[in-house]
Coordinates of C-alpha atoms in Angstrom, one line a residue:
M352 CA -2.7 -27.4 -10.3
T353 CA -0.3 -24.3 -8.7
R354 CA -2.1 -22.4 -6.4
S355 CA -0.8 -18.8 -5.3
L356 CA -3.6 -16.2 -2.7
A357 CA -3.2 -13.8 -5.7
K358 CA -5.6 -15.5 -8.1
F359 CA -8.4 -16.0 -6.0
A360 CA -11.2 -12.6 -5.4
V361 CA -11.1 -13.2 -1.7
K362 CA -8.7 -10.1 -1.1
F363 CA -6.8 -8.6 2.4
G364 CA -8.3 -6.1 3.9
T365 CA -7.7 -3.3 6.8
S366 CA -7.5 -6.8 8.6
G367 CA -7.7 -10.1 7.3
A368 CA -8.8 -11.8 3.9
R369 CA -12.4 -10.4 3.4
G370 CA -14.4 -11.9 -0.2
L371 CA -18.1 -13.7 -1.0
V372 CA -18.7 -17.0 0.8
G373 CA -18.9 -18.7 -2.4
D374 CA -15.5 -17.4 -3.3
L375 CA -14.1 -19.3 0.4
T376 CA -13.7 -22.3 -1.2
A377 CA -12.0 -25.6 0.1
D378 CA -9.5 -24.9 -2.7
Y379 CA -10.2 -21.3 -1.5
C380 CA -8.8 -22.5 2.3
R381 CA -6.9 -25.4 1.1
T382 CA -4.5 -22.4 -0.2
F383 CA -4.6 -19.8 2.7
I384 CA -3.7 -22.7 5.1
A385 CA -0.7 -23.7 3.0
A386 CA 0.4 -20.0 2.6
F387 CA 0.1 -18.8 6.1
L388 CA 2.3 -22.4 7.4
S389 CA 5.0 -21.4 4.3
I390 CA 6.1 -18.3 7.3
L391 CA 6.0 -19.6 9.8
D392 CA 9.5 -20.9 10.9
P393 CA 9.8 -23.5 12.4
G394 CA 6.6 -25.3 11.2
P395 CA 3.7 -25.5 14.1
K396 CA 3.0 -28.5 15.4
R397 CA -0.7 -27.6 16.1
L398 CA -3.0 -24.2 15.1
L399 CA -6.1 -23.1 16.8
V400 CA -9.5 -23.1 14.9
G401 CA -12.6 -20.5 15.5
H402 CA -15.0 -19.3 14.7
D403 CA -18.1 -16.4 14.7
L404 CA -22.1 -17.2 14.5
R405 CA -23.0 -16.2 10.5
A406 CA -24.4 -19.1 8.7
S407 CA -20.8 -19.5 7.0
S408 CA -18.6 -20.1 9.0
P409 CA -18.6 -23.8 10.2
A410 CA -18.5 -24.8 7.0
I411 CA -15.4 -22.1 6.6
A412 CA -13.1 -23.6 9.9
A413 CA -13.6 -26.9 9.3
R414 CA -12.5 -26.5 5.4
C415 CA -9.2 -24.4 6.9
I416 CA -8.9 -27.6 9.4
A417 CA -9.1 -30.4 6.9
A418 CA -6.1 -28.1 4.8
A419 CA -4.0 -28.3 8.2
R420 CA -5.0 -31.7 9.1
A421 CA -4.3 -32.3 5.3
A422 CA -0.7 -30.4 5.5
G423 CA 0.8 -32.4 9.0
V424 CA -0.5 -29.8 11.7
D425 CA -3.1 -31.0 13.9
C426 CA -6.4 -28.4 15.0
L427 CA -7.4 -27.5 18.3
Y428 CA -10.8 -26.6 17.0
A429 CA -12.5 -23.8 19.8
G430 CA -15.2 -23.3 19.0
T431 CA -17.5 -20.1 18.1
L432 CA -15.5 -17.4 20.4
P433 CA -14.6 -13.4 20.4
T434 CA -11.7 -12.5 17.6
P435 CA -9.2 -12.0 21.1
A436 CA -10.2 -15.3 23.0
L437 CA -8.9 -16.9 19.9
A438 CA -5.7 -14.2 20.4
L439 CA -4.8 -14.7 24.0
A440 CA -5.1 -18.4 24.2
A441 CA -2.5 -18.1 20.0
L442 CA -0.5 -16.0 22.9
E443 CA -0.4 -18.1 26.0
Q444 CA 0.1 -21.5 23.9
R445 CA 3.4 -20.2 21.7
S446 CA 0.6 -21.4 18.5
P447 CA -1.0 -19.6 15.6
A448 CA -4.4 -19.6 15.1
I449 CA -7.0 -19.1 12.3
M450 CA -10.0 -17.1 12.1
V451 CA -13.3 -17.9 10.0
T452 CA -15.0 -14.5 10.6
G453 CA -16.1 -12.1 8.5
S454 CA -16.6 -8.8 11.5
H455 CA -18.8 -6.6 10.7
I456 CA -20.2 -7.1 7.2
P457 CA -23.2 -8.2 4.8
D458 CA -23.5 -11.9 5.8
D459 CA -23.0 -13.1 1.7
R460 CA -19.6 -12.3 2.9
N461 CA -17.3 -13.6 5.5
G462 CA -12.8 -13.8 6.0
I463 CA -10.2 -15.6 7.7
K464 CA -8.0 -13.5 10.6
A465 CA -4.3 -15.3 10.5
Y466 CA -2.1 -14.9 14.4
R467 CA 1.2 -15.8 14.6
S468 CA 1.9 -17.2 18.2
D469 CA 3.4 -14.0 18.7
G470 CA 0.0 -11.8 17.0
E471 CA -1.2 -10.8 14.6
I472 CA -0.1 -11.6 10.7
T473 CA 1.8 -8.5 9.8
K474 CA 1.1 -6.8 6.2
A475 CA 4.5 -7.8 5.3
D476 CA 3.3 -11.2 6.5
E477 CA 0.7 -10.9 4.0
Q478 CA 2.5 -10.2 1.4
A479 CA 4.9 -13.3 1.6
M480 CA 1.9 -14.9 1.5
L481 CA 0.0 -13.2 -1.5
R482 CA 3.9 -14.5 -2.6
F483 CA 3.3 -17.4 -1.8
A484 CA 2.9 -19.9 -4.9
A485 CA 2.9 -24.5 -5.1
E486 CA 1.3 -27.5 -6.2
L487 CA -1.1 -28.8 -3.9
P488 CA -4.0 -31.2 -3.5
P489 CA -6.8 -31.5 -3.1
V490 CA -8.6 -32.1 0.1
R491 CA -12.0 -34.6 1.3
V492 CA -13.4 -31.9 3.6
V493 CA -14.5 -33.9 6.8
P494 CA -19.0 -32.9 7.6
A495 CA -18.4 -32.5 11.2
L496 CA -16.6 -29.8 13.0
P497 CA -14.7 -32.1 15.9
A498 CA -15.9 -31.3 19.8
A499 CA -15.3 -27.3 20.3
D500 CA -12.8 -26.9 23.5
T501 CA -14.7 -24.4 26.0
S502 CA -11.2 -24.0 28.1
V503 CA -10.2 -21.2 25.5
T504 CA -13.1 -19.6 25.2
L505 CA -13.1 -19.9 29.7
R506 CA -9.3 -18.9 29.6
Y507 CA -10.3 -15.1 28.0
A508 CA -13.1 -15.2 30.6
E509 CA -11.1 -15.3 33.1
R510 CA -8.3 -13.0 31.8
Y511 CA -11.3 -9.8 33.3
A512 CA -12.6 -11.8 36.7
A513 CA -8.6 -12.2 37.9
V514 CA -7.4 -8.1 37.8
F515 CA -11.2 -6.8 38.6
A516 CA -12.6 -7.2 42.5
P517 CA -16.3 -8.9 42.0
D518 CA -18.1 -5.6 43.0
S519 CA -16.7 -3.5 40.5
L520 CA -20.0 -3.3 38.8
R521 CA -21.9 -4.1 41.4
G522 CA -25.1 -1.5 41.6
L523 CA -25.6 -1.7 37.6
R524 CA -28.3 -2.3 35.6
I525 CA -27.0 -2.7 32.2
G526 CA -28.8 -4.2 29.7
I527 CA -26.7 -6.8 26.5
Y528 CA -27.5 -6.1 23.0
E529 CA -27.2 -9.6 21.3
H530 CA -28.7 -9.9 17.8
S531 CA -25.4 -11.9 16.5
T532 CA -22.2 -11.2 18.3
V533 CA -20.6 -14.1 18.9
M534 CA -19.6 -12.4 22.8
R535 CA -23.4 -12.2 23.4
D536 CA -23.9 -14.9 25.7
L537 CA -20.3 -14.3 27.5
L538 CA -20.8 -11.0 27.8
H539 CA -23.1 -11.5 30.2
E540 CA -21.4 -14.0 32.1
V541 CA -19.1 -12.0 33.0
L542 CA -20.4 -8.7 33.5
R543 CA -22.4 -9.8 36.2
A544 CA -19.1 -11.7 37.7
L545 CA -18.3 -8.0 38.3
G546 CA -21.5 -7.5 40.5
A547 CA -24.0 -6.3 36.9
E548 CA -26.9 -7.1 37.0
T549 CA -27.6 -7.4 33.4
T550 CA -30.6 -8.0 30.9
G551 CA -30.9 -9.7 27.1
L552 CA -32.1 -7.8 24.0
G553 CA -32.6 -7.8 20.9
R554 CA -31.1 -11.1 20.3
S555 CA -31.5 -12.8 17.0
A556 CA -31.4 -15.7 15.3
A557 CA -29.6 -14.7 12.2
F558 CA -26.9 -12.7 11.3
L559 CA -26.7 -9.4 11.5
P560 CA -24.0 -6.7 10.3
V561 CA -24.3 -4.5 13.6
D562 CA -20.7 -1.8 12.4
T563 CA -19.3 -0.4 15.5
E564 CA -18.8 2.7 12.7
A565 CA -22.0 3.2 11.9
I566 CA -24.3 2.3 13.2
R567 CA -27.5 2.0 11.3
P568 CA -31.1 4.0 12.8
E569 CA -32.6 1.4 14.1
D570 CA -30.4 0.8 16.4
Q571 CA -29.8 3.8 16.9
Q572 CA -33.7 3.3 18.0
L573 CA -33.3 0.6 19.3
A574 CA -31.7 1.7 22.9
A575 CA -33.1 4.9 22.6
T576 CA -36.3 3.4 23.5
W577 CA -34.2 0.4 25.6
A578 CA -33.0 3.1 27.8
A579 CA -36.0 4.9 27.9
G580 CA -38.4 2.4 29.1
Q581 CA -35.9 0.6 31.2
Q582 CA -33.4 2.8 32.9
F583 CA -30.2 1.0 32.1
D584 CA -27.3 2.5 33.3
A585 CA -25.7 1.0 29.8
I586 CA -26.2 -1.1 27.1
V587 CA -23.3 -2.2 25.8
S588 CA -22.8 -5.2 22.8
A589 CA -19.8 -6.1 20.5
D590 CA -20.2 -6.6 16.8
G591 CA -20.4 -9.8 15.1
D592 CA -16.4 -11.2 16.9
A593 CA -16.4 -9.0 19.6
D594 CA -13.2 -6.9 18.9
R595 CA -15.2 -4.4 18.9
P596 CA -16.8 -3.0 21.1
L597 CA -20.3 -1.2 21.2
V598 CA -21.8 1.0 24.6
A599 CA -25.1 3.3 25.0
D600 CA -25.1 5.3 28.1
E601 CA -27.7 5.7 30.2
Q602 CA -30.2 8.3 28.1
G603 CA -29.6 5.3 24.9
H604 CA -26.1 7.0 22.7
W605 CA -24.0 5.3 21.3
L606 CA -20.2 5.8 22.4
R607 CA -18.3 6.8 19.4
G608 CA -15.5 4.1 19.8
D609 CA -11.9 6.5 19.2
V610 CA -14.5 8.1 22.4
L611 CA -14.5 4.8 24.3
G612 CA -10.9 4.9 23.2
V613 CA -9.9 8.2 25.1
L614 CA -11.6 7.3 28.2
S615 CA -10.5 3.8 28.5
A616 CA -6.7 4.8 28.1
R617 CA -7.1 7.4 30.8
E618 CA -8.6 5.0 32.9
L619 CA -4.8 2.4 32.4
G620 CA -2.8 6.2 33.1
A621 CA -1.5 5.6 29.5
G622 CA 1.4 7.0 28.7
T623 CA 1.4 6.2 24.5
V624 CA -1.6 6.2 22.2
V625 CA -0.8 5.2 19.3
T626 CA -5.2 4.9 16.7
P627 CA -4.9 6.0 13.2
V628 CA -5.2 9.0 12.0
S629 CA -9.8 9.1 11.0
S630 CA -9.5 9.0 15.3
N631 CA -11.5 12.2 17.0
T632 CA -9.2 14.7 18.3
A633 CA -10.0 15.8 21.4
L634 CA -7.2 13.1 22.2
E635 CA -4.6 15.4 21.7
K636 CA -6.6 18.1 22.9
C637 CA -7.3 16.3 26.5
G638 CA -3.4 16.6 26.5
I639 CA -3.8 13.8 29.5
F640 CA -0.9 11.4 27.1
H641 CA 2.2 11.5 26.9
H642 CA 2.8 10.9 23.2
T643 CA 0.3 10.2 21.3
I644 CA 1.2 8.6 17.5
R645 CA -0.9 8.5 14.1
T646 CA -0.6 5.4 11.5
R647 CA -2.9 3.9 8.5
I648 CA -6.3 2.7 9.1
G649 CA -6.2 -0.8 9.8
S650 CA -4.9 -2.9 13.2
P651 CA -1.7 -4.3 11.9
F652 CA -0.5 -0.5 12.0
V653 CA -1.5 0.5 14.6
I654 CA 0.1 -2.6 16.5
A655 CA 3.1 -2.0 14.1
A656 CA 3.6 1.4 15.3
M657 CA 2.9 0.1 19.4
A658 CA 5.5 -2.3 18.8
Q659 CA 8.4 0.8 18.5
P660 CA 11.3 1.2 20.7
G661 CA 11.4 3.7 23.8
L662 CA 7.4 4.6 24.2
M663 CA 6.5 5.1 27.3
A664 CA 4.3 2.9 28.9
P665 CA 1.7 1.3 29.5
V666 CA 1.4 1.2 26.0
V667 CA -2.6 1.3 24.0
G668 CA -3.9 1.9 20.8
Y669 CA -7.8 2.2 20.1
E670 CA -9.2 2.5 16.5
A671 CA -12.7 4.5 15.5
N672 CA -14.1 1.5 15.7
G673 CA -13.6 0.9 19.2
G674 CA -11.8 -1.4 18.9
F675 CA -8.6 -1.5 21.7
L676 CA -5.2 -3.3 21.3
L677 CA -3.0 -3.0 24.8
G678 CA 0.5 -3.0 23.9
S679 CA 2.1 -3.7 27.2
E680 CA 1.3 -4.7 30.9
V681 CA -0.6 -3.1 32.7
M682 CA -1.7 -2.4 37.0
I683 CA -5.2 -2.5 37.3
G684 CA -6.5 -2.7 41.4
G685 CA -3.1 -3.7 42.2
R686 CA -2.8 -7.6 39.9
K687 CA -1.8 -7.5 36.9
L688 CA -2.5 -7.8 33.3
A689 CA -1.0 -8.5 30.6
A690 CA -0.9 -7.3 27.1
L691 CA -3.7 -8.1 24.1
P692 CA -2.1 -6.0 21.5
T693 CA -5.1 -7.2 18.8
R694 CA -8.6 -5.8 19.2
D695 CA -10.7 -6.2 22.1
A696 CA -14.2 -5.8 23.0
M697 CA -14.5 -6.9 26.3
L698 CA -11.8 -4.7 28.0
P699 CA -13.2 -1.4 27.1
I700 CA -16.8 -2.0 28.8
I701 CA -15.6 -2.9 31.3
L702 CA -13.1 0.1 32.0
V703 CA -15.4 3.0 31.1
L704 CA -18.2 0.9 33.2
A705 CA -16.8 0.6 36.1
A706 CA -14.8 4.2 35.8
A707 CA -18.7 5.0 36.1
K708 CA -19.5 3.4 38.8
Q709 CA -16.6 3.9 41.2
R710 CA -17.3 8.1 40.2
G711 CA -20.6 7.9 40.7
C712 CA -21.4 9.7 37.5
G713 CA -23.7 8.8 34.8
L714 CA -21.0 7.4 31.3
S715 CA -22.8 10.6 29.2
D716 CA -20.7 12.5 32.7
L717 CA -17.6 10.7 31.4
V718 CA -18.2 12.3 28.0
K719 CA -19.1 15.7 29.0
S720 CA -15.0 15.1 31.1
L721 CA -13.8 15.6 27.3
P722 CA -13.0 18.0 24.9
P723 CA -16.1 19.2 23.2
R724 CA -15.3 17.3 19.3
F725 CA -17.9 14.9 18.4
T726 CA -17.3 12.6 15.2
A727 CA -19.7 11.1 13.1
S728 CA -19.3 8.1 10.4
Y729 CA -21.1 6.7 7.5
R730 CA -20.4 5.1 4.2
L731 CA -22.5 4.7 0.5
Q732 CA -22.1 0.5 0.3
N733 CA -21.8 -0.7 -3.1
F734 CA -19.4 1.4 -4.1
A735 CA -16.2 0.0 -6.4
S736 CA -12.9 0.3 -4.6
D737 CA -11.3 1.7 -7.8
R738 CA -14.4 4.2 -8.1
A739 CA -13.3 5.4 -4.5
Q740 CA -10.0 6.1 -5.1
A741 CA -10.4 8.2 -8.5
L742 CA -13.1 9.9 -6.7
I743 CA -10.3 11.0 -4.1
A744 CA -8.1 11.2 -6.6
E745 CA -9.7 13.9 -8.4
L746 CA -10.5 15.4 -5.0
M747 CA -6.9 16.0 -4.1
A748 CA -6.1 17.5 -7.3
D749 CA -8.5 19.9 -7.3
P750 CA -8.7 21.8 -4.2
A751 CA -11.7 23.9 -4.7
R752 CA -13.6 21.3 -5.8
T753 CA -13.0 19.2 -2.4
C754 CA -14.4 22.5 -0.9
C755 CA -17.3 22.0 -3.0
V756 CA -17.9 18.4 -1.8
M757 CA -16.2 18.4 1.3
A758 CA -18.1 21.0 3.4
P759 CA -19.3 24.1 1.4
E760 CA -19.9 25.9 4.6
A761 CA -16.4 25.3 6.1
G762 CA -14.3 27.5 4.5
N763 CA -10.8 26.6 3.2
I764 CA -8.7 24.1 3.7
A765 CA -6.8 25.2 6.6
A766 CA -4.3 21.4 6.8
A767 CA -4.5 17.8 4.2
D768 CA -3.6 14.4 5.4
H769 CA -3.2 11.7 2.7
T770 CA -1.9 9.5 5.5
D771 CA -5.2 6.6 4.6
G772 CA -7.1 8.4 2.3
Y773 CA -7.6 12.2 2.5
R774 CA -8.5 13.8 5.1
V775 CA -8.8 17.7 5.4
T776 CA -9.4 20.5 8.6
F777 CA -10.9 23.0 6.8
V778 CA -10.7 26.8 8.8
S779 CA -13.6 26.6 10.7
G780 CA -12.2 23.6 12.4
D781 CA -14.0 21.1 10.6
I782 CA -12.9 18.3 9.7
V783 CA -13.9 15.4 6.4
H784 CA -12.2 11.9 5.6
L785 CA -12.8 10.5 3.2
R786 CA -11.5 6.6 2.1
A787 CA -11.9 3.2 0.5
S788 CA -13.1 0.7 2.7
G789 CA -10.4 -2.6 2.8
N790 CA -13.4 -5.1 3.6
A791 CA -15.9 -5.0 1.0
P792 CA -17.1 -1.7 -1.7
E793 CA -17.7 1.1 0.2
L794 CA -17.0 3.9 0.0
R795 CA -16.4 5.4 4.0
C796 CA -16.4 9.3 5.6
Y797 CA -15.9 10.5 8.0
A798 CA -16.6 13.5 9.4
E799 CA -15.3 15.8 12.7
A800 CA -17.3 18.7 14.0
D801 CA -17.1 20.7 18.0
T802 CA -21.3 19.8 17.9
P803 CA -22.8 16.3 17.3
E804 CA -25.3 17.8 14.8
G805 CA -22.3 20.3 12.3
A806 CA -21.0 16.3 12.4
E807 CA -23.9 14.7 11.7
T808 CA -24.5 17.2 9.1
L809 CA -21.5 17.3 7.6
C810 CA -21.2 13.1 7.2
G811 CA -24.8 13.9 5.2
K812 CA -23.7 16.5 3.3
C813 CA -20.9 15.1 2.3
L814 CA -22.0 11.5 0.7
N815 CA -25.4 12.8 -0.4
H816 CA -23.1 14.9 -3.2
I817 CA -20.9 12.2 -3.2
A818 CA -24.3 9.6 -4.3
L819 CA -25.8 12.3 -5.9
S820 CA -23.3 13.8 -8.4

């Protein structure tokens, strides 16, 4: 039988392929691996494979390993580890890699991220994989995974221990929200190595879909309770596969990922900053950076923009979800940190904690040093992509309805941006942005205003209006 990725229900999203666990079958994994290998020239001798802590991930990883071996490619199984750790190994070992993870999406779903030996696959690579078609024999999946090679995770930890001074975080009391992020134990190890005192919080045996861009009310309450009761300098965490950080200040207020991105870029002295159109406009309003570039949402677009020639270094990127990308090498305390052009949670966490320690202030003070622009974001779940696209198209065609649905009290439309979805700036300065999620059947809304309450109100009213219509 001729197999093609285009025939499966699993689809590429903003970063990797995502779908229901039941659709990530041995047949799908066989076809995915074959399609991925087909775009690599020359063909690899070895493939790195790792996964997150979802219950379904080990079996999917085993299917991918079996498929690679059936194609004559040896595999190094790195076990459970952060996606950026596997990406770093792919770059340093010049080997392609497969990460089985659904990131933050619900546990009934999962996904696969693919890395060339020089970085994430591009959107052009995805299209080439979708065009792949071949006769493929069935693969017998060996139930047991091989013993994990933990050197990949250790090398990732060493990356940061080698450039940050061992007393960078001395005296800081850090709570680590462990939930089900694959980085939960590693965060303790790295932050303690830099001098911090750490305490584990909220560890979960079951997978929790913690989304750093749409923080659950229960996670907001947890952080506030922990901060009030234990006097932490910060609470830190990451999403499921640890490529997106989650940082709360000393009061238990979670920092927006795009605010974290601006603060991190500032600490690195970035010359060029690349970020999607949905990120907070404090980036431009702060006037710190020589050059800023806005892209569509998704790390492949940020990576492509960071690779443009002639950009002023250091070149960095970040997304509204907090994932930080290092597009060129940087110097930290006289030590060189090599580029890692994929989303990473560890670097921005260390950068802002070290900045607060060095300045003798709280994380909340770092946030206050930026222009007062605040973003809120949330989502309507079980909102089909075609329905979301149709709604956005209707709003684009009707400015009066746009004002009524998106921000009835913000005045007329001052500017509209169609880079990714529909982003509208109103005469009041308020911003509302709607788009269909690339990873799940969700309608996402981003709102920006001069106060946190204003942004929350904008986002809530817009989604409530849509949900009730």
